[in-house]
Coordinates of C-alpha atoms in Angstrom, one line a residue:
Chain A
M1 CA 131.7 136.1 -3.8
T2 CA 132.2 136.5 -0.3
D3 CA 132.2 133.6 2.8
D4 CA 129.5 134.2 3.7
A5 CA 127.4 134.2 0.2
V6 CA 129.6 130.7 -0.1
A7 CA 128.6 129.3 2.6
G8 CA 125.3 130.3 1.8
T9 CA 125.0 129.3 -1.5
R10 CA 126.2 125.7 0.0
A11 CA 123.3 125.6 3.2
A12 CA 121.2 126.2 0.6
G13 CA 122.0 123.5 -1.4
V14 CA 122.5 120.9 1.2
S15 CA 118.5 122.7 2.4
A16 CA 117.5 121.1 -0.5
R17 CA 119.6 117.5 0.2
S18 CA 117.8 117.3 3.4
E19 CA 114.4 118.4 2.9
A20 CA 114.9 114.8 0.3
I21 CA 115.1 112.6 3.2
Y22 CA 113.3 114.7 5.7
Q23 CA 109.7 115.9 3.0
E24 CA 107.1 116.8 4.8
L25 CA 104.8 112.8 4.5
I26 CA 107.8 111.3 6.4
L27 CA 107.6 113.9 9.5
D28 CA 103.5 113.5 9.0
H29 CA 104.1 109.6 9.7
Y30 CA 106.8 110.6 12.8
R31 CA 104.4 112.9 14.1
S32 CA 101.5 111.3 14.3
P33 CA 102.6 107.6 13.2
R34 CA 99.5 104.9 12.4
N35 CA 99.3 102.3 13.8
R36 CA 100.6 102.6 16.7
S37 CA 100.3 100.9 19.8
V38 CA 100.3 97.4 21.2
L39 CA 98.1 95.1 19.6
N40 CA 97.0 92.9 22.3
D41 CA 95.3 89.7 20.3
A42 CA 98.2 89.4 17.9
D43 CA 99.4 86.0 16.8
V44 CA 103.1 87.4 16.4
T45 CA 105.1 89.4 18.3
I46 CA 108.8 90.3 17.6
T47 CA 110.8 92.9 19.2
H48 CA 114.2 94.1 17.0
R49 CA 116.8 96.1 18.2
N50 CA 118.7 97.7 16.4
P51 CA 122.3 97.5 18.3
L52 CA 124.4 100.3 16.6
C53 CA 121.8 103.0 18.1
G54 CA 119.2 100.9 20.6
D55 CA 116.7 101.3 19.2
E56 CA 113.8 98.7 20.0
L57 CA 110.9 98.5 17.7
I58 CA 108.1 96.2 18.2
V59 CA 105.9 94.7 15.6
Y60 CA 102.6 92.3 15.8
L61 CA 100.9 91.0 13.0
A62 CA 97.0 88.8 13.6
M63 CA 96.4 87.6 11.1
D64 CA 93.2 85.7 9.4
G65 CA 94.3 82.7 7.2
T66 CA 97.0 84.0 5.8
T67 CA 96.1 87.6 5.7
V68 CA 97.2 90.0 7.4
R69 CA 94.3 91.4 9.7
E70 CA 96.2 94.1 10.7
A71 CA 100.2 95.0 11.6
R72 CA 101.0 97.5 14.4
F73 CA 104.6 98.6 16.1
T74 CA 105.5 100.2 19.4
G75 CA 109.0 101.3 20.6
Q76 CA 111.1 104.3 19.7
G77 CA 113.3 105.2 17.0
C78 CA 114.2 108.3 14.4
A79 CA 112.4 109.3 12.7
I80 CA 113.5 107.0 9.2
S81 CA 112.2 103.9 11.2
Q82 CA 109.4 105.5 12.9
A83 CA 107.7 106.9 10.0
A84 CA 109.4 102.8 7.5
A85 CA 107.7 101.1 10.3
S86 CA 104.3 103.1 10.5
M87 CA 104.1 103.0 6.2
L88 CA 104.8 98.8 6.9
T89 CA 102.3 99.0 8.9
G90 CA 99.3 99.9 5.9
A91 CA 101.1 98.6 3.1
L92 CA 100.8 94.7 4.8
R93 CA 97.8 95.1 6.0
G94 CA 95.0 93.2 4.2
G95 CA 97.3 91.3 2.2
S96 CA 98.2 87.7 1.9
V97 CA 101.6 86.6 3.4
D98 CA 103.1 86.1 0.1
D99 CA 102.1 89.9 -0.9
A100 CA 103.8 91.2 1.8
R101 CA 106.9 89.0 1.2
V102 CA 106.8 91.6 -2.1
I103 CA 106.8 94.2 -0.7
L104 CA 108.8 93.9 2.0
A105 CA 111.3 92.6 -0.5
S106 CA 111.0 95.4 -3.6
Y107 CA 111.4 97.7 -0.1
S108 CA 114.8 96.6 0.8
S109 CA 115.9 96.1 -3.5
M110 CA 115.5 99.7 -2.8
M111 CA 117.0 100.7 -0.2
H112 CA 119.9 99.0 -1.6
G113 CA 119.2 101.7 -4.4
D114 CA 117.7 98.9 -7.3
P115 CA 116.1 102.2 -9.0
A116 CA 113.4 99.5 -10.6
S117 CA 112.1 99.4 -7.2
R118 CA 112.0 103.4 -6.6
D119 CA 109.1 102.4 -9.2
D120 CA 107.3 99.6 -7.4
P121 CA 103.9 101.0 -7.1
T122 CA 102.6 98.0 -4.4
L123 CA 105.2 100.8 -2.7
G124 CA 103.1 103.3 -2.1
E125 CA 104.2 106.0 0.6
L126 CA 107.1 104.2 1.5
R127 CA 108.6 105.0 -1.8
A128 CA 108.7 108.3 -0.2
L129 CA 111.8 106.3 1.9
A130 CA 114.3 106.3 -1.4
G131 CA 116.3 109.1 -0.8
V132 CA 117.4 107.0 2.5
A133 CA 118.9 104.3 -0.4
R134 CA 121.7 107.7 -1.0
L135 CA 123.0 107.6 3.3
P136 CA 124.6 104.5 3.8
A137 CA 124.9 105.0 7.9
R138 CA 120.2 105.6 7.5
V139 CA 119.4 102.3 4.9
K140 CA 119.8 99.9 8.4
C141 CA 116.7 102.9 10.2
A142 CA 114.8 102.8 7.4
L143 CA 115.2 98.5 7.2
L144 CA 115.3 98.2 11.3
P145 CA 111.2 97.9 11.4
A146 CA 111.0 95.8 6.9
D147 CA 113.8 93.3 9.0
A148 CA 111.5 93.0 12.2
F149 CA 108.3 92.6 9.7
S150 CA 110.2 89.5 8.0
R151 CA 110.6 87.9 11.2
A152 CA 107.2 88.0 12.2
L153 CA 106.4 86.6 8.9
D154 CA 108.9 84.0 9.5
Q155 CA 107.6 82.9 12.5
F156 CA 104.6 83.1 11.8
E157 CA 104.9 80.5 8.4
E158 CA 106.9 78.5 10.9
R159 CA 104.1 78.2 13.7
A160 CA 102.0 77.7 10.5
R161 CA 103.7 74.2 9.2
S162 CA 104.8 73.0 12.5
Chain B
M1 CA 143.7 127.5 15.1
H2 CA 146.3 123.6 14.0
R3 CA 143.8 122.8 11.6
S4 CA 147.0 123.0 8.1
D5 CA 148.8 120.9 10.2
F6 CA 147.0 118.2 9.4
P7 CA 146.2 117.0 5.9
L8 CA 143.2 115.6 6.3
L9 CA 141.1 119.1 7.3
A10 CA 143.4 121.2 5.3
A11 CA 142.5 119.8 2.4
S12 CA 139.0 119.7 3.5
P13 CA 137.7 123.1 3.4
G14 CA 134.4 123.3 4.9
L15 CA 134.0 119.7 7.3
H16 CA 133.2 120.3 10.7
Y17 CA 134.7 117.8 12.4
L18 CA 133.3 117.8 15.9
D19 CA 133.5 114.3 16.9
S20 CA 137.0 114.0 18.5
A21 CA 135.8 112.1 21.3
A22 CA 135.6 109.1 19.2
T23 CA 138.9 109.3 17.7
T24 CA 141.0 112.5 16.2
Q25 CA 142.4 113.5 13.0
K26 CA 146.2 112.4 12.7
P27 CA 148.6 115.5 11.5
A28 CA 151.4 115.3 8.9
V29 CA 154.3 114.4 11.7
V30 CA 152.5 111.6 12.8
L31 CA 151.4 110.4 9.3
D32 CA 155.2 111.0 8.2
A33 CA 157.0 109.1 10.9
M34 CA 155.3 106.0 10.5
R35 CA 156.3 106.3 7.3
E36 CA 159.7 107.0 8.1
F37 CA 159.5 103.9 10.2
Y38 CA 158.7 102.1 7.5
E39 CA 160.9 103.2 4.8
T40 CA 163.9 103.3 7.1
S41 CA 164.1 101.0 9.8
N42 CA 161.1 97.9 8.8
A43 CA 162.3 94.7 10.3
N44 CA 160.9 92.6 13.2
P45 CA 162.3 93.9 16.4
H46 CA 164.1 91.7 19.4
R47 CA 164.7 88.8 16.8
G48 CA 166.5 89.5 14.2
A49 CA 170.4 89.4 14.9
Y50 CA 171.3 92.1 12.8
E51 CA 171.7 95.6 11.8
L52 CA 168.1 97.3 10.9
S53 CA 166.1 95.1 13.8
G54 CA 168.7 97.0 16.5
R55 CA 167.6 99.7 13.9
A56 CA 164.1 98.9 14.6
T57 CA 163.9 97.5 18.3
D58 CA 165.7 101.1 19.6
R59 CA 162.8 102.7 17.3
Y60 CA 160.4 101.2 19.0
Q61 CA 162.0 101.5 22.3
A62 CA 162.6 105.2 21.7
A63 CA 159.0 104.9 21.0
R64 CA 158.1 103.7 24.2
E65 CA 160.2 107.0 26.0
R66 CA 159.0 109.1 24.1
V67 CA 155.2 107.9 25.0
A68 CA 156.1 107.7 29.3
R69 CA 157.6 110.7 29.1
F70 CA 154.3 112.3 28.2
F71 CA 152.8 110.6 30.8
G72 CA 154.9 111.5 33.7
L73 CA 155.4 107.8 33.9
G74 CA 159.6 107.9 35.1
D75 CA 160.3 103.7 34.3
P76 CA 159.5 103.2 30.7
D77 CA 158.9 99.5 30.7
C78 CA 155.9 100.0 32.8
L79 CA 153.8 100.9 29.9
I80 CA 152.2 98.5 28.1
F81 CA 151.5 99.3 24.6
T82 CA 148.3 97.3 24.0
R83 CA 145.4 97.5 20.8
G84 CA 144.1 101.3 23.0
T85 CA 141.8 101.4 26.5
T86 CA 140.0 98.4 25.3
E87 CA 142.4 95.8 25.2
A88 CA 144.7 97.8 27.9
L89 CA 140.8 97.4 30.0
N90 CA 140.6 93.3 29.5
L91 CA 144.1 92.8 30.3
V92 CA 143.8 93.7 33.7
A93 CA 140.4 92.6 34.4
Q94 CA 141.2 89.2 32.8
A95 CA 144.7 89.1 34.0
W96 CA 143.6 90.2 37.5
G97 CA 140.2 89.6 37.4
R98 CA 140.6 85.9 36.7
R99 CA 142.7 85.4 39.1
E100 CA 142.0 87.3 42.0
L101 CA 138.0 87.3 42.2
E102 CA 136.2 85.5 44.1
P103 CA 132.3 85.2 45.5
R104 CA 132.2 87.5 47.9
D105 CA 134.5 89.8 46.2
E106 CA 133.0 93.1 45.0
V107 CA 134.0 95.1 42.2
V108 CA 133.1 98.8 42.0
I109 CA 132.7 100.3 38.1
T110 CA 130.3 103.1 37.5
A111 CA 127.0 103.8 35.2
M112 CA 129.4 106.7 33.2
D113 CA 131.2 103.7 32.5
H114 CA 132.4 103.6 28.4
H115 CA 131.4 99.7 27.8
A116 CA 135.3 99.1 27.2
N117 CA 135.6 99.2 31.5
F118 CA 131.9 98.2 31.7
V119 CA 131.4 95.0 30.5
P120 CA 135.0 93.8 30.8
W121 CA 134.1 94.4 35.0
Q122 CA 130.7 92.9 34.5
Q123 CA 131.3 89.5 32.8
I124 CA 134.9 88.7 34.8
A125 CA 132.5 89.5 38.3
I126 CA 130.1 86.7 36.4
A127 CA 132.2 84.2 35.5
T128 CA 134.3 84.5 39.5
G129 CA 131.1 85.0 41.2
A130 CA 132.3 88.2 42.2
R131 CA 129.2 90.9 43.3
L132 CA 129.7 93.6 41.1
R133 CA 128.7 96.8 42.3
I134 CA 127.3 99.8 40.5
C135 CA 128.2 103.7 41.5
E136 CA 125.2 106.1 40.6
L137 CA 125.9 109.5 39.7
T138 CA 123.8 113.2 40.7
P139 CA 121.3 114.7 38.8
D140 CA 124.1 116.7 37.2
G141 CA 125.6 113.7 35.7
R142 CA 129.2 113.5 38.4
L143 CA 130.0 109.7 39.9
D144 CA 127.7 110.2 43.1
M145 CA 130.5 110.3 46.0
D146 CA 128.2 109.6 49.2
H147 CA 127.3 106.4 47.1
M148 CA 131.3 105.7 45.9
R149 CA 131.8 105.9 49.7
E150 CA 128.9 104.4 50.9
L151 CA 130.0 101.3 48.7
I152 CA 133.5 101.0 49.0
G153 CA 134.2 98.6 51.7
P154 CA 136.7 96.2 53.4
R155 CA 135.2 92.9 50.4
T156 CA 135.8 95.8 47.5
R157 CA 138.9 94.0 46.0
V158 CA 139.1 96.8 42.7
V159 CA 137.7 99.5 41.3
A160 CA 138.0 100.6 37.8
F161 CA 136.5 104.1 36.6
P162 CA 136.7 107.0 33.9
H163 CA 138.5 109.4 34.4
V164 CA 136.2 111.6 31.7
S165 CA 132.8 110.1 31.3
N166 CA 132.8 110.1 27.1
A167 CA 129.0 110.6 26.9
L168 CA 128.9 113.5 29.2
G169 CA 132.8 114.8 29.2
T170 CA 132.6 115.3 33.3
V171 CA 136.1 115.2 34.7
N172 CA 136.6 112.9 37.9
P173 CA 138.2 113.6 41.4
V174 CA 140.8 110.9 40.9
A175 CA 142.5 111.4 43.9
D176 CA 139.5 110.8 46.6
I177 CA 138.7 108.2 44.4
V178 CA 142.4 106.3 44.4
A179 CA 141.6 107.4 48.5
L180 CA 139.3 106.0 49.1
A181 CA 140.0 102.7 47.7
R182 CA 142.9 103.0 48.9
D183 CA 142.4 102.3 52.3
A184 CA 139.9 99.1 52.3
G185 CA 143.2 98.0 50.0
A186 CA 141.5 98.0 46.7
L187 CA 143.2 97.7 43.7
T188 CA 142.5 100.8 41.3
V189 CA 142.5 101.1 37.6
C190 CA 141.4 103.9 35.8
D191 CA 140.0 105.0 31.9
G192 CA 141.9 107.7 30.2
A193 CA 140.6 107.6 27.4
Q194 CA 138.7 110.6 27.3
A195 CA 141.0 112.3 29.3
A196 CA 144.7 112.0 28.0
P197 CA 143.9 113.3 25.2
H198 CA 142.5 116.6 26.8
M199 CA 144.7 117.3 29.9
P200 CA 148.2 117.0 31.9
V201 CA 147.6 113.1 32.7
H202 CA 151.3 112.7 35.7
F203 CA 150.9 108.9 36.3
D204 CA 153.4 108.4 39.0
T205 CA 151.6 111.4 41.6
L206 CA 147.8 110.0 39.6
G207 CA 147.6 107.6 42.9
V208 CA 145.6 105.2 40.4
D209 CA 147.2 101.6 40.4
L210 CA 146.5 101.1 36.3
Y211 CA 145.8 103.8 33.8
A212 CA 145.1 103.2 30.4
F213 CA 144.4 105.1 26.7
S214 CA 143.9 105.0 22.9
G215 CA 146.4 106.4 21.5
H216 CA 144.0 107.7 18.9
K217 CA 142.4 109.9 20.4
I218 CA 145.7 111.9 21.1
C219 CA 146.3 112.5 17.5
G220 CA 148.4 108.9 16.7
P221 CA 147.8 106.1 14.5
M222 CA 144.2 103.3 15.1
G223 CA 145.2 100.3 16.8
I224 CA 147.5 100.9 19.2
G225 CA 147.3 102.4 23.1
G226 CA 148.5 101.1 26.4
L227 CA 148.7 99.6 30.6
L228 CA 150.1 102.0 32.5
G229 CA 150.8 100.6 36.0
R230 CA 153.3 100.5 39.0
R231 CA 156.5 98.3 38.9
T232 CA 154.6 96.0 41.7
V233 CA 151.4 95.7 40.1
L234 CA 152.5 95.2 36.8
E235 CA 155.0 92.4 37.4
S236 CA 152.9 90.0 39.9
L237 CA 149.3 90.1 37.1
P238 CA 149.4 86.8 35.6
P239 CA 150.4 87.3 31.4
W240 CA 146.8 86.6 29.6
Q241 CA 148.1 86.2 25.9
H242 CA 150.9 83.2 24.9
G243 CA 153.0 83.5 22.3
G244 CA 156.7 85.2 21.2
D245 CA 158.3 87.8 23.1
M246 CA 156.7 86.9 25.6
I247 CA 158.6 83.8 27.5
Q248 CA 161.8 83.4 28.6
V249 CA 161.7 79.8 28.8
V250 CA 159.6 77.2 27.0
Q251 CA 159.7 74.0 28.3
D252 CA 157.6 71.0 27.4
E253 CA 156.1 71.3 31.1
F254 CA 156.0 74.9 31.4
S255 CA 157.3 78.1 30.3
S256 CA 158.3 81.1 32.3
W257 CA 157.6 85.0 31.1
N258 CA 159.8 87.6 30.4
V259 CA 160.2 90.6 32.0
L260 CA 158.0 93.9 32.3
P261 CA 156.6 95.2 29.3
H262 CA 157.6 92.0 27.7
K263 CA 155.5 90.0 29.1
F264 CA 153.0 91.6 28.1
E265 CA 153.6 91.8 24.5
A266 CA 152.7 88.7 22.9
G267 CA 154.1 88.5 19.7
T268 CA 155.5 91.1 16.8
P269 CA 155.1 94.6 18.2
N270 CA 153.0 97.4 16.8
V271 CA 156.1 99.2 16.3
A272 CA 155.5 101.4 13.3
D273 CA 152.0 102.7 15.2
A274 CA 154.7 103.0 18.3
V275 CA 156.2 105.6 16.1
G276 CA 153.8 107.4 15.6
L277 CA 152.0 108.0 18.8
A278 CA 155.1 109.2 19.9
A279 CA 155.4 112.0 17.4
A280 CA 151.8 112.6 17.9
V281 CA 152.5 113.2 21.6
E282 CA 155.6 115.1 20.7
Y283 CA 152.9 117.0 18.9
V284 CA 150.8 117.8 21.2
D285 CA 153.8 118.4 24.1
G286 CA 154.7 120.9 21.0
I287 CA 151.1 122.7 21.5
G288 CA 150.8 122.3 25.4
L289 CA 147.6 120.4 27.1
D290 CA 147.6 123.4 28.7
T291 CA 146.7 125.0 26.0
I292 CA 144.7 122.7 24.2
L293 CA 142.4 122.5 27.4
A294 CA 141.6 126.0 27.7
H295 CA 140.7 126.3 23.9
E296 CA 138.6 123.3 24.4
R297 CA 136.9 125.3 27.4
H298 CA 136.7 128.2 25.2
L299 CA 134.6 126.6 22.8
L300 CA 132.7 124.3 25.2
A301 CA 130.8 127.2 26.8
L302 CA 130.0 129.3 23.9
A303 CA 129.0 126.6 22.1
T304 CA 127.3 125.5 25.4
D305 CA 125.8 128.9 25.7
R306 CA 124.2 128.3 22.9
L307 CA 122.7 125.8 22.8
A308 CA 121.3 126.5 25.6
A309 CA 119.5 129.5 24.4
M310 CA 117.9 127.5 21.8
D311 CA 113.9 125.9 23.0
G312 CA 113.5 122.6 23.0
L313 CA 118.2 121.6 23.6
T314 CA 118.7 119.9 26.8
I315 CA 122.2 119.7 28.0
Y316 CA 123.5 116.9 29.6
G317 CA 126.3 117.1 32.3
P318 CA 128.2 119.4 34.6
P319 CA 128.1 123.2 34.2
A320 CA 130.5 123.5 31.0
A321 CA 133.7 124.7 33.2
E322 CA 133.5 121.3 35.1
R323 CA 133.4 119.2 31.4
S324 CA 136.2 118.5 28.8
G325 CA 135.1 118.7 25.4
V326 CA 132.7 117.1 24.8
L327 CA 128.6 118.6 24.2
S328 CA 126.0 116.1 25.2
F329 CA 122.1 117.4 24.6
T330 CA 119.7 116.4 22.3
M331 CA 116.6 118.8 21.0
A332 CA 113.1 117.6 21.8
D333 CA 111.9 115.0 19.8
V334 CA 114.1 115.0 17.2
H335 CA 115.6 111.8 17.2
P336 CA 119.5 112.5 17.4
H337 CA 120.3 110.1 14.2
D338 CA 118.3 112.4 12.5
L339 CA 120.1 115.1 14.1
A340 CA 123.3 113.9 13.1
T341 CA 121.9 113.5 9.0
I342 CA 120.8 116.9 9.0
L343 CA 124.1 118.8 10.4
D344 CA 125.9 115.9 7.6
A345 CA 124.7 117.5 5.0
D346 CA 126.5 120.8 6.4
G347 CA 129.6 119.1 6.6
V348 CA 129.6 119.5 10.7
C349 CA 130.4 116.2 11.8
I350 CA 128.6 114.4 15.4
R351 CA 128.3 111.5 17.0
A352 CA 124.4 110.3 17.9
G353 CA 123.2 107.2 19.6
H354 CA 124.7 105.8 22.7
H355 CA 128.3 107.0 23.3
C356 CA 129.0 102.7 24.8
A357 CA 127.3 104.2 27.8
Q358 CA 123.3 101.9 27.8
P359 CA 123.7 101.4 31.1
L360 CA 123.8 106.0 31.8
M361 CA 121.2 106.5 28.5
R362 CA 118.7 104.2 30.5
R363 CA 120.1 106.9 33.9
L364 CA 119.1 109.2 31.6
H365 CA 116.8 107.9 29.9
V366 CA 117.2 108.5 26.8
P367 CA 117.9 106.5 24.2
A368 CA 120.4 108.5 22.4
T369 CA 122.1 111.7 22.8
A370 CA 123.9 113.7 19.9
R371 CA 127.4 115.0 21.0
A372 CA 129.9 117.7 20.2
S373 CA 133.3 117.2 20.8
F374 CA 136.2 119.9 20.7
Y375 CA 139.5 119.6 20.1
L376 CA 143.1 121.5 19.4
Y377 CA 141.6 122.7 15.4
N378 CA 138.8 123.4 16.6
D379 CA 137.0 127.4 16.1
E380 CA 134.3 129.4 16.5
S381 CA 133.3 128.2 13.2
D382 CA 132.9 125.1 13.9
V383 CA 130.2 126.0 17.0
D384 CA 128.9 128.2 13.5
A385 CA 128.0 125.7 12.2
L386 CA 126.5 123.4 14.8
M387 CA 124.6 126.4 15.3
R388 CA 123.6 126.5 11.6
G389 CA 122.8 122.6 11.5
L390 CA 120.8 123.0 15.0
Q391 CA 118.4 125.8 14.4
R392 CA 117.8 123.8 10.6
A393 CA 116.2 120.7 11.8
A394 CA 114.3 122.3 13.9
A395 CA 113.2 124.4 11.6
L396 CA 112.4 121.1 9.8
F397 CA 110.9 119.0 12.9
A398 CA 109.3 122.4 13.4
V399 CA 109.9 122.6 17.1
A400 CA 108.4 124.5 19.8
G401 CA 109.3 128.5 18.3
S402 CA 112.0 127.6 16.2
A403 CA 111.8 129.5 12.7
S404 CA 110.1 128.4 10.2
D405 CA 111.8 130.0 7.6

């Protein structure tokens, strides 16, 4: 095998690996994010920063009783954090606070490599992000919006109690 | 060139390491020197009245002399070993700033400073009530020297600036800044972390009062670097850490301080890393900093030309011929972290993020950039690999004008 051929083979294998992360679904959410706008009547607004990369995400929840009526986000970030935020807004909308907690917990398990979560139907499109678990440096990107929504739920519940 | 001198690179033929501005790989001679020290000379220096301790002391002193020679420092006692640039700059900000700065005094830093220079001065200014002044940049990423001239005046007490920008590779006009500061009677502190590995630095003719560097960016081990200073300046500074070795007499009520360099080296010194650093500068001198600089400039010019020809690519900083081996860029709307992940799959290691320079990123109006940096062991195949990876990223993200195959 020539050097070029070796390099070619390697590059091809590598492409397959990268595309496992940067799938069309993820890139579509990155290019055309869902629910990416300010929510003026939000009950909870959380600004969450990733100090390592400087990316900033703002998440908004509007509640109807204990139902998530509306979930949105703004801010900037990489394809992984933006796609995760976009998909999470869709997954959380219309469900209860408890439903949201279950989804966020399962999503977090998936990012920490739990194989059972990869088959969890409640995660829906979020399962497309399962491959990120194999990239330790990027897990924090995928978890950034999940952490932000968890904090938003915490704040909502704290307020409801007081 | 010289790739085979580096065990990690020799063992990883597919690896394209383009993050030497963060830390360099280590040649075998450095690893061997550290092991040899522990195997033949390990004891606590300065303390034991036995031959082995004396040998450790001699090795530490020899390392100091060798590193001082690398920096053109005639008086080796004016080299203080620290953990690195960050500790050296904190030493100055704390030891000098806490005693000298008062409200109405002014501290001049720059918008291209690494957080290691920016934050220590920002914090000491807050603590003392001094005013922090920040020299802005020209659109092409140089220090705005007109602004520097405006900022430096009778109230300026210290001017602290990078010799070379870690995020842009800009090489700053040290002599011009020193002249302005000296006219104002201000102390000059230079962050040399990104200069020392890439160009000859001759402290005694550079003109600055204090100069900080990191060993791990010059092929040395992590955990050692230093502060070079004029004797009169170093002698006038109070110590900033207290403990063993740095004292002369300890009474119940007061203590007095040891001579240079010990006054600033409290506790057991990092002898093995100092020995490793001495081996590193010996290795770098053996190749020659002029040769290294020319090699990096060649790769930088090649990479800059090829990247500039790509659609959607923005390169930051002055022209390649005026930079040290750093290439900072963004690609259309592809986030630098995504670029780094895609390149990593090809074995290409680049940096993505704010490069510990958030004030600079704000001024560039980007949250982050991708940064490729070159060193003596890189060659044109690394540039080829970088290009292949970027073309693949462009295709994946469908950056306008890129091939879709």
